[in-house]
C-alpha cells in the first residue's frame, strides 16, 4: 500500500520523506489555506521534496477553466497529479488530461457510481472520502470494498486512494480491503508507528541491558 501525506506543510513532508516510507503527497484548497503559503510556490517545493505524485487541485468549475489551471499545475513538475472534482466537467477534463499523459486524481468521491465513472474517464487515482462519509453516518469502508470489487471486475487500473483518513484503523481497514493508496495527515501516519507494548517492551529490554553492564561497539 502506498502512503501519501495529506498536508501542504513542507516541514512535515520533509520529515516524513526522511523515513523513506512516503510515496506521495495530496493537497487541497483547505490545506493550502491552512499552510498560509502561495499555492504554486508551495506545490513546487513539495514536488521537489518527494519523488512520488503530488496532487494539486484546480478550483475552476467549468471544463475550460479546469484545463487552463491544469496546464499551469502540470508544468510545475513531472510528478504533479492534477486534482479535479468528481463532476461532469471534472471527468471530461480527466479524460483529456490522462490521454495527454498527465496524472489525474479525481477527488470528492462519495459513491461507487462516481468511482466507476472516474475509472471510465481513465483517472490515475480516485479519492473516496471515508471520514466524511463516516461523519454523516454512512460507511466509508463499505464504499472502499465496493469500489475494489468493481475495479477488479473490469481490471480498471485506476488506483483507489483512500482519503479523509481520520485514524490508524482507517488505514488498516483500507489495507485489508486492498486499497492501493491511503493519504493521511502526518499526525495519523505518526500514530501508525506506536503501540504501548512496544514502548513497555523496549523499556524492559533497556533496563535489563543496562544491568549486564555491557556496550555494543
Ligand atoms: C485528500 O485528497 C482530501 O482532500 C483529504 O483527505 C480530505 O480530508 P478531510 O475530510 O479530513 O478534509
PDB file of C-alpha atoms and ligand atoms in Angstrom:
ATOM      1  CA  UNK A   1       0.000   0.000   0.000  1.00  0.00           C
ATOM      2  CA  UNK A   2       1.325   3.437  -0.896  1.00  0.00           C
ATOM      3  CA  UNK A   3       1.361   6.129   1.804  1.00  0.00           C
ATOM      4  CA  UNK A   4       0.673   9.736   0.836  1.00  0.00           C
ATOM      5  CA  UNK A   5       0.818  12.654   3.290  1.00  0.00           C
ATOM      6  CA  UNK A   6      -2.319  14.795   3.282  1.00  0.00           C
ATOM      7  CA  UNK A   7      -0.757  18.170   4.027  1.00  0.00           C
ATOM      8  CA  UNK A   8       0.769  21.281   2.470  1.00  0.00           C
ATOM      9  CA  UNK A   9       3.214  21.813   5.363  1.00  0.00           C
ATOM     10  CA  UNK A  10       6.624  21.441   3.740  1.00  0.00           C
ATOM     11  CA  UNK A  11       8.482  20.830   7.031  1.00  0.00           C
ATOM     12  CA  UNK A  12       6.202  17.881   7.886  1.00  0.00           C
ATOM     13  CA  UNK A  13       6.597  16.498   4.374  1.00  0.00           C
ATOM     14  CA  UNK A  14      10.405  16.690   4.519  1.00  0.00           C
ATOM     15  CA  UNK A  15      10.407  14.948   7.913  1.00  0.00           C
ATOM     16  CA  UNK A  16       8.193  12.129   6.644  1.00  0.00           C
ATOM     17  CA  UNK A  17      10.204  11.811   3.421  1.00  0.00           C
ATOM     18  CA  UNK A  18      13.293  11.105   5.550  1.00  0.00           C
ATOM     19  CA  UNK A  19      11.683   7.893   6.838  1.00  0.00           C
ATOM     20  CA  UNK A  20      11.745   6.517   3.294  1.00  0.00           C
ATOM     21  CA  UNK A  21       8.100   5.479   3.761  1.00  0.00           C
ATOM     22  CA  UNK A  22       6.443   8.374   1.963  1.00  0.00           C
ATOM     23  CA  UNK A  23       5.189   7.676  -1.557  1.00  0.00           C
ATOM     24  CA  UNK A  24       3.473  10.966  -2.386  1.00  0.00           C
ATOM     25  CA  UNK A  25       1.510  13.987  -1.140  1.00  0.00           C
ATOM     26  CA  UNK A  26      -2.037  15.251  -1.522  1.00  0.00           C
ATOM     27  CA  UNK A  27      -3.100  18.856  -1.083  1.00  0.00           C
ATOM     28  CA  UNK A  28      -6.440  20.592  -1.405  1.00  0.00           C
ATOM     29  CA  UNK A  29      -7.515  24.261  -1.237  1.00  0.00           C
ATOM     30  CA  UNK A  30      -8.278  23.992   2.506  1.00  0.00           C
ATOM     31  CA  UNK A  31      -4.802  22.593   3.241  1.00  0.00           C
ATOM     32  CA  UNK A  32      -3.214  25.384   1.158  1.00  0.00           C
ATOM     33  CA  UNK A  33      -5.222  27.947   3.148  1.00  0.00           C
ATOM     34  CA  UNK A  34      -4.078  26.310   6.407  1.00  0.00           C
ATOM     35  CA  UNK A  35      -0.426  26.388   5.317  1.00  0.00           C
ATOM     36  CA  UNK A  36      -0.747  30.121   4.532  1.00  0.00           C
ATOM     37  CA  UNK A  37       1.610  29.826   1.573  1.00  0.00           C
ATOM     38  CA  UNK A  38       1.469  30.774  -2.110  1.00  0.00           C
ATOM     39  CA  UNK A  39      -0.137  27.770  -3.839  1.00  0.00           C
ATOM     40  CA  UNK A  40       2.181  27.453  -6.832  1.00  0.00           C
ATOM     41  CA  UNK A  41       5.314  28.049  -4.744  1.00  0.00           C
ATOM     42  CA  UNK A  42       4.484  25.517  -2.063  1.00  0.00           C
ATOM     43  CA  UNK A  43       3.435  22.869  -4.596  1.00  0.00           C
ATOM     44  CA  UNK A  44       6.757  23.342  -6.414  1.00  0.00           C
ATOM     45  CA  UNK A  45       8.642  22.861  -3.125  1.00  0.00           C
ATOM     46  CA  UNK A  46       6.656  19.736  -2.277  1.00  0.00           C
ATOM     47  CA  UNK A  47       7.182  18.281  -5.758  1.00  0.00           C
ATOM     48  CA  UNK A  48      10.922  18.715  -5.291  1.00  0.00           C
ATOM     49  CA  UNK A  49      10.920  17.217  -1.791  1.00  0.00           C
ATOM     50  CA  UNK A  50       9.210  13.959  -2.833  1.00  0.00           C
ATOM     51  CA  UNK A  51       9.653  11.908  -5.968  1.00  0.00           C
ATOM     52  CA  UNK A  52       6.135  10.418  -5.974  1.00  0.00           C
ATOM     53  CA  UNK A  53       2.863  12.005  -7.114  1.00  0.00           C
ATOM     54  CA  UNK A  54       1.904  15.374  -5.627  1.00  0.00           C
ATOM     55  CA  UNK A  55      -1.767  16.253  -6.037  1.00  0.00           C
ATOM     56  CA  UNK A  56      -2.590  19.896  -6.770  1.00  0.00           C
ATOM     57  CA  UNK A  57      -6.249  20.803  -7.153  1.00  0.00           C
ATOM     58  CA  UNK A  58      -7.941  23.002  -9.751  1.00  0.00           C
ATOM     59  CA  UNK A  59     -10.558  25.438  -8.454  1.00  0.00           C
ATOM     60  CA  UNK A  60     -12.398  26.263 -11.680  1.00  0.00           C
ATOM     61  CA  UNK A  61     -15.788  24.604 -12.008  1.00  0.00           C
ATOM     62  CA  UNK A  62     -16.064  24.650 -15.814  1.00  0.00           C
ATOM     63  CA  UNK A  63     -14.141  22.461 -18.252  1.00  0.00           C
ATOM     64  CA  UNK A  64     -12.220  25.279 -19.986  1.00  0.00           C
ATOM     65  CA  UNK A  65     -11.211  26.838 -16.691  1.00  0.00           C
ATOM     66  CA  UNK A  66     -10.092  23.468 -15.314  1.00  0.00           C
ATOM     67  CA  UNK A  67      -7.989  22.808 -18.398  1.00  0.00           C
ATOM     68  CA  UNK A  68      -6.359  26.256 -18.148  1.00  0.00           C
ATOM     69  CA  UNK A  69      -5.493  25.700 -14.477  1.00  0.00           C
ATOM     70  CA  UNK A  70      -4.374  22.118 -15.109  1.00  0.00           C
ATOM     71  CA  UNK A  71      -1.945  23.425 -17.706  1.00  0.00           C
ATOM     72  CA  UNK A  72      -0.345  25.719 -15.129  1.00  0.00           C
ATOM     73  CA  UNK A  73      -0.202  22.992 -12.489  1.00  0.00           C
ATOM     74  CA  UNK A  74       1.228  20.229 -14.654  1.00  0.00           C
ATOM     75  CA  UNK A  75       4.053  22.491 -15.766  1.00  0.00           C
ATOM     76  CA  UNK A  76       5.304  22.819 -12.185  1.00  0.00           C
ATOM     77  CA  UNK A  77       6.940  19.365 -12.204  1.00  0.00           C
ATOM     78  CA  UNK A  78       6.661  15.935 -13.793  1.00  0.00           C
ATOM     79  CA  UNK A  79       5.298  14.387 -10.599  1.00  0.00           C
ATOM     80  CA  UNK A  80       2.230  16.649 -10.340  1.00  0.00           C
ATOM     81  CA  UNK A  81      -1.131  14.858 -10.334  1.00  0.00           C
ATOM     82  CA  UNK A  82      -3.836  17.335 -11.302  1.00  0.00           C
ATOM     83  CA  UNK A  83      -6.741  17.015  -8.896  1.00  0.00           C
ATOM     84  CA  UNK A  84     -10.205  17.557 -10.359  1.00  0.00           C
ATOM     85  CA  UNK A  85     -13.575  17.315  -8.627  1.00  0.00           C
ATOM     86  CA  UNK A  86     -15.955  14.469  -9.387  1.00  0.00           C
ATOM     87  CA  UNK A  87     -18.280  16.481 -11.589  1.00  0.00           C
ATOM     88  CA  UNK A  88     -19.174  16.165 -15.257  1.00  0.00           C
ATOM     89  CA  UNK A  89     -16.671  18.862 -16.352  1.00  0.00           C
ATOM     90  CA  UNK A  90     -14.125  17.327 -13.946  1.00  0.00           C
ATOM     91  CA  UNK A  91     -14.382  13.906 -15.580  1.00  0.00           C
ATOM     92  CA  UNK A  92     -14.316  15.436 -19.050  1.00  0.00           C
ATOM     93  CA  UNK A  93     -11.058  17.185 -18.082  1.00  0.00           C
ATOM     94  CA  UNK A  94      -9.785  13.933 -16.538  1.00  0.00           C
ATOM     95  CA  UNK A  95     -10.278  12.025 -19.784  1.00  0.00           C
ATOM     96  CA  UNK A  96      -8.380  14.619 -21.846  1.00  0.00           C
ATOM     97  CA  UNK A  97      -5.585  15.129 -19.309  1.00  0.00           C
ATOM     98  CA  UNK A  98      -4.873  11.416 -18.780  1.00  0.00           C
ATOM     99  CA  UNK A  99      -4.999  10.981 -22.565  1.00  0.00           C
ATOM    100  CA  UNK A 100      -2.143  13.502 -22.689  1.00  0.00           C
ATOM    101  CA  UNK A 101      -0.135  11.508 -20.131  1.00  0.00           C
ATOM    102  CA  UNK A 102      -0.930  13.741 -17.135  1.00  0.00           C
ATOM    103  CA  UNK A 103      -1.667  12.026 -13.808  1.00  0.00           C
ATOM    104  CA  UNK A 104      -5.158  12.883 -12.555  1.00  0.00           C
ATOM    105  CA  UNK A 105      -6.597  12.460  -9.071  1.00  0.00           C
ATOM    106  CA  UNK A 106     -10.405  12.619  -9.096  1.00  0.00           C
ATOM    107  CA  UNK A 107     -11.467  13.952  -5.724  1.00  0.00           C
ATOM    108  CA  UNK A 108     -14.631  14.291  -3.635  1.00  0.00           C
ATOM    109  CA  UNK A 109     -15.890  10.789  -4.452  1.00  0.00           C
ATOM    110  CA  UNK A 110     -18.735   9.611  -2.236  1.00  0.00           C
ATOM    111  CA  UNK A 111     -20.349   6.771  -4.207  1.00  0.00           C
ATOM    112  CA  UNK A 112     -19.437   3.628  -6.145  1.00  0.00           C
ATOM    113  CA  UNK A 113     -21.228   5.014  -9.203  1.00  0.00           C
ATOM    114  CA  UNK A 114     -18.969   8.069  -9.143  1.00  0.00           C
ATOM    115  CA  UNK A 115     -15.893   5.839  -8.786  1.00  0.00           C
ATOM    116  CA  UNK A 116     -16.999   3.772 -11.786  1.00  0.00           C
ATOM    117  CA  UNK A 117     -17.303   6.929 -13.886  1.00  0.00           C
ATOM    118  CA  UNK A 118     -13.839   8.094 -12.802  1.00  0.00           C
ATOM    119  CA  UNK A 119     -12.313   4.774 -13.894  1.00  0.00           C
ATOM    120  CA  UNK A 120     -14.084   5.047 -17.233  1.00  0.00           C
ATOM    121  CA  UNK A 121     -12.605   8.551 -17.566  1.00  0.00           C
ATOM    122  CA  UNK A 122      -9.141   6.996 -17.111  1.00  0.00           C
ATOM    123  CA  UNK A 123      -8.386   8.549 -13.704  1.00  0.00           C
ATOM    124  CA  UNK A 124      -4.974   7.703 -12.264  1.00  0.00           C
ATOM    125  CA  UNK A 125      -6.411   7.953  -8.739  1.00  0.00           C
ATOM    126  CA  UNK A 126      -9.917   8.007  -7.326  1.00  0.00           C
ATOM    127  CA  UNK A 127     -10.235   9.647  -3.914  1.00  0.00           C
ATOM    128  CA  UNK A 128     -13.183   8.360  -1.860  1.00  0.00           C
ATOM    129  CA  UNK A 129     -13.516  10.387   1.366  1.00  0.00           C
ATOM    130  CA  UNK A 130     -14.056   7.785   4.082  1.00  0.00           C
ATOM    131  CA  UNK A 131     -14.015  10.106   7.120  1.00  0.00           C
ATOM    132  CA  UNK A 132     -16.600  12.466   5.708  1.00  0.00           C
ATOM    133  CA  UNK A 133     -18.913   9.513   4.918  1.00  0.00           C
ATOM    134  CA  UNK A 134     -18.494   8.185   8.478  1.00  0.00           C
ATOM    135  CA  UNK A 135     -19.281  11.703   9.745  1.00  0.00           C
ATOM    136  CA  UNK A 136     -22.754  11.544   8.203  1.00  0.00           C
ATOM    137  CA  UNK A 137     -23.477   8.023   9.471  1.00  0.00           C
ATOM    138  CA  UNK A 138     -22.525   6.129   6.305  1.00  0.00           C
ATOM    139  CA  UNK A 139     -19.749   3.559   5.998  1.00  0.00           C
ATOM    140  CA  UNK A 140     -16.626   4.866   4.298  1.00  0.00           C
ATOM    141  CA  UNK A 141     -15.063   1.402   4.291  1.00  0.00           C
ATOM    142  CA  UNK A 142     -18.096  -0.179   2.640  1.00  0.00           C
ATOM    143  CA  UNK A 143     -17.539   2.238  -0.222  1.00  0.00           C
ATOM    144  CA  UNK A 144     -13.870   1.189  -0.470  1.00  0.00           C
ATOM    145  CA  UNK A 145     -14.929  -2.501  -0.640  1.00  0.00           C
ATOM    146  CA  UNK A 146     -17.496  -1.731  -3.345  1.00  0.00           C
ATOM    147  CA  UNK A 147     -15.003   0.213  -5.447  1.00  0.00           C
ATOM    148  CA  UNK A 148     -12.369  -2.541  -5.051  1.00  0.00           C
ATOM    149  CA  UNK A 149     -14.875  -5.141  -6.283  1.00  0.00           C
ATOM    150  CA  UNK A 150     -15.994  -3.032  -9.248  1.00  0.00           C
ATOM    151  CA  UNK A 151     -12.463  -2.129 -10.343  1.00  0.00           C
ATOM    152  CA  UNK A 152     -11.330  -5.762 -10.044  1.00  0.00           C
ATOM    153  CA  UNK A 153     -14.364  -6.957 -12.045  1.00  0.00           C
ATOM    154  CA  UNK A 154     -13.201  -4.910 -15.032  1.00  0.00           C
ATOM    155  CA  UNK A 155      -9.447  -4.733 -14.397  1.00  0.00           C
ATOM    156  CA  UNK A 156      -9.594  -0.948 -14.184  1.00  0.00           C
ATOM    157  CA  UNK A 157      -6.141   0.446 -13.470  1.00  0.00           C
ATOM    158  CA  UNK A 158      -7.394   3.482 -11.543  1.00  0.00           C
ATOM    159  CA  UNK A 159      -5.817   3.391  -8.101  1.00  0.00           C
ATOM    160  CA  UNK A 160      -8.061   3.628  -5.065  1.00  0.00           C
ATOM    161  CA  UNK A 161      -6.646   6.462  -2.939  1.00  0.00           C
ATOM    162  CA  UNK A 162      -8.406   6.367   0.421  1.00  0.00           C
ATOM    163  CA  UNK A 163      -8.821   9.984   1.564  1.00  0.00           C
ATOM    164  CA  UNK A 164     -10.266  11.788   4.562  1.00  0.00           C
ATOM    165  CA  UNK A 165      -8.491   9.296   6.805  1.00  0.00           C
ATOM    166  CA  UNK A 166      -9.105  10.055  10.472  1.00  0.00           C
ATOM    167  CA  UNK A 167      -7.480   7.173  12.365  1.00  0.00           C
ATOM    168  CA  UNK A 168      -4.948   4.331  12.121  1.00  0.00           C
ATOM    169  CA  UNK A 169      -7.919   1.920  11.924  1.00  0.00           C
ATOM    170  CA  UNK A 170      -8.992   3.562   8.664  1.00  0.00           C
ATOM    171  CA  UNK A 171      -5.532   2.747   7.285  1.00  0.00           C
ATOM    172  CA  UNK A 172      -5.629  -0.873   8.454  1.00  0.00           C
ATOM    173  CA  UNK A 173      -9.176  -1.467   7.218  1.00  0.00           C
ATOM    174  CA  UNK A 174      -8.334   0.071   3.835  1.00  0.00           C
ATOM    175  CA  UNK A 175      -5.231  -2.141   3.567  1.00  0.00           C
ATOM    176  CA  UNK A 176      -7.304  -5.263   4.407  1.00  0.00           C
ATOM    177  CA  UNK A 177      -9.669  -4.395   1.567  1.00  0.00           C
ATOM    178  CA  UNK A 178      -6.756  -3.900  -0.810  1.00  0.00           C
ATOM    179  CA  UNK A 179      -6.897  -0.156  -1.434  1.00  0.00           C
ATOM    180  CA  UNK A 180      -3.869   0.944  -3.459  1.00  0.00           C
ATOM    181  CA  UNK A 181      -3.046   4.160  -1.613  1.00  0.00           C
ATOM    182  CA  UNK A 182      -4.066   5.990   1.513  1.00  0.00           C
ATOM    183  CA  UNK A 183      -3.490   9.649   2.266  1.00  0.00           C
ATOM    184  CA  UNK A 184      -3.474  10.807   5.859  1.00  0.00           C
ATOM    185  CA  UNK A 185      -2.380  13.794   7.920  1.00  0.00           C
ATOM    186  CA  UNK A 186       1.199  13.339   9.228  1.00  0.00           C
ATOM    187  CA  UNK A 187      -0.192  13.003  12.768  1.00  0.00           C
ATOM    188  CA  UNK A 188      -2.109   9.849  11.784  1.00  0.00           C
ATOM    189  CA  UNK A 189       0.911   8.423   9.959  1.00  0.00           C
ATOM    190  CA  UNK A 190       2.923   9.038  13.159  1.00  0.00           C
ATOM    191  CA  UNK A 191       0.330   7.129  15.200  1.00  0.00           C
ATOM    192  CA  UNK A 192       0.843   4.064  12.992  1.00  0.00           C
ATOM    193  CA  UNK A 193       4.307   3.564  14.500  1.00  0.00           C
ATOM    194  CA  UNK A 194       3.005   3.497  18.054  1.00  0.00           C
ATOM    195  CA  UNK A 195       1.991   0.666  20.339  1.00  0.00           C
ATOM    196  CA  UNK A 196       2.114   0.790  24.167  1.00  0.00           C
ATOM    197  CA  UNK A 197       3.518  -2.771  24.273  1.00  0.00           C
ATOM    198  CA  UNK A 198       6.402  -1.680  22.031  1.00  0.00           C
ATOM    199  CA  UNK A 199       7.222   1.144  24.468  1.00  0.00           C
ATOM    200  CA  UNK A 200       6.900  -1.122  27.530  1.00  0.00           C
ATOM    201  CA  UNK A 201       8.922  -3.916  25.922  1.00  0.00           C
ATOM    202  CA  UNK A 202      11.671  -1.528  24.891  1.00  0.00           C
ATOM    203  CA  UNK A 203      11.892  -0.023  28.382  1.00  0.00           C
ATOM    204  CA  UNK A 204      12.213  -3.531  29.917  1.00  0.00           C
ATOM    205  CA  UNK A 205      14.880  -4.609  27.409  1.00  0.00           C
ATOM    206  CA  UNK A 206      16.921  -1.458  28.052  1.00  0.00           C
ATOM    207  CA  UNK A 207      16.682  -1.894  31.825  1.00  0.00           C
ATOM    208  CA  UNK A 208      17.954  -5.496  31.593  1.00  0.00           C
ATOM    209  CA  UNK A 209      20.651  -4.496  29.119  1.00  0.00           C
ATOM    210  CA  UNK A 210      21.892  -1.809  31.483  1.00  0.00           C
ATOM    211  CA  UNK A 211      22.117  -4.469  34.228  1.00  0.00           C
ATOM    212  CA  UNK A 212      24.528  -6.520  32.063  1.00  0.00           C
ATOM    213  CA  UNK A 213      26.976  -3.599  32.174  1.00  0.00           C
ATOM    214  CA  UNK A 214      27.879  -4.219  28.507  1.00  0.00           C
ATOM    215  CA  UNK A 215      28.194  -1.883  25.480  1.00  0.00           C
ATOM    216  CA  UNK A 216      27.872  -2.513  21.788  1.00  0.00           C
ATOM    217  CA  UNK A 217      30.938  -1.260  19.923  1.00  0.00           C
TER     218      UNK A 217
HETATM  219  C1  LIG B   1      -7.273  14.414   0.129  1.00  0.00           C
HETATM  220  O1  LIG B   1      -7.020  14.321  -1.038  1.00  0.00           O
HETATM  221  C2  LIG B   1      -8.516  15.006   0.644  1.00  0.00           C
HETATM  222  O2  LIG B   1      -8.677  16.292   0.156  1.00  0.00           O
HETATM  223  C3  LIG B   1      -8.484  14.963   2.142  1.00  0.00           C
HETATM  224  O3  LIG B   1      -8.090  13.677   2.557  1.00  0.00           O
HETATM  225  C4  LIG B   1      -9.787  15.376   2.782  1.00  0.00           C
HETATM  226  O4  LIG B   1      -9.707  15.137   4.165  1.00  0.00           O
HETATM  227  P1  LIG B   1     -10.717  15.792   5.230  1.00  0.00           P
HETATM  228  O5  LIG B   1     -12.053  15.199   5.033  1.00  0.00           O
HETATM  229  O6  LIG B   1     -10.121  15.429   6.557  1.00  0.00           O
HETATM  230  O7  LIG B   1     -10.708  17.272   4.957  1.00  0.00           O
END
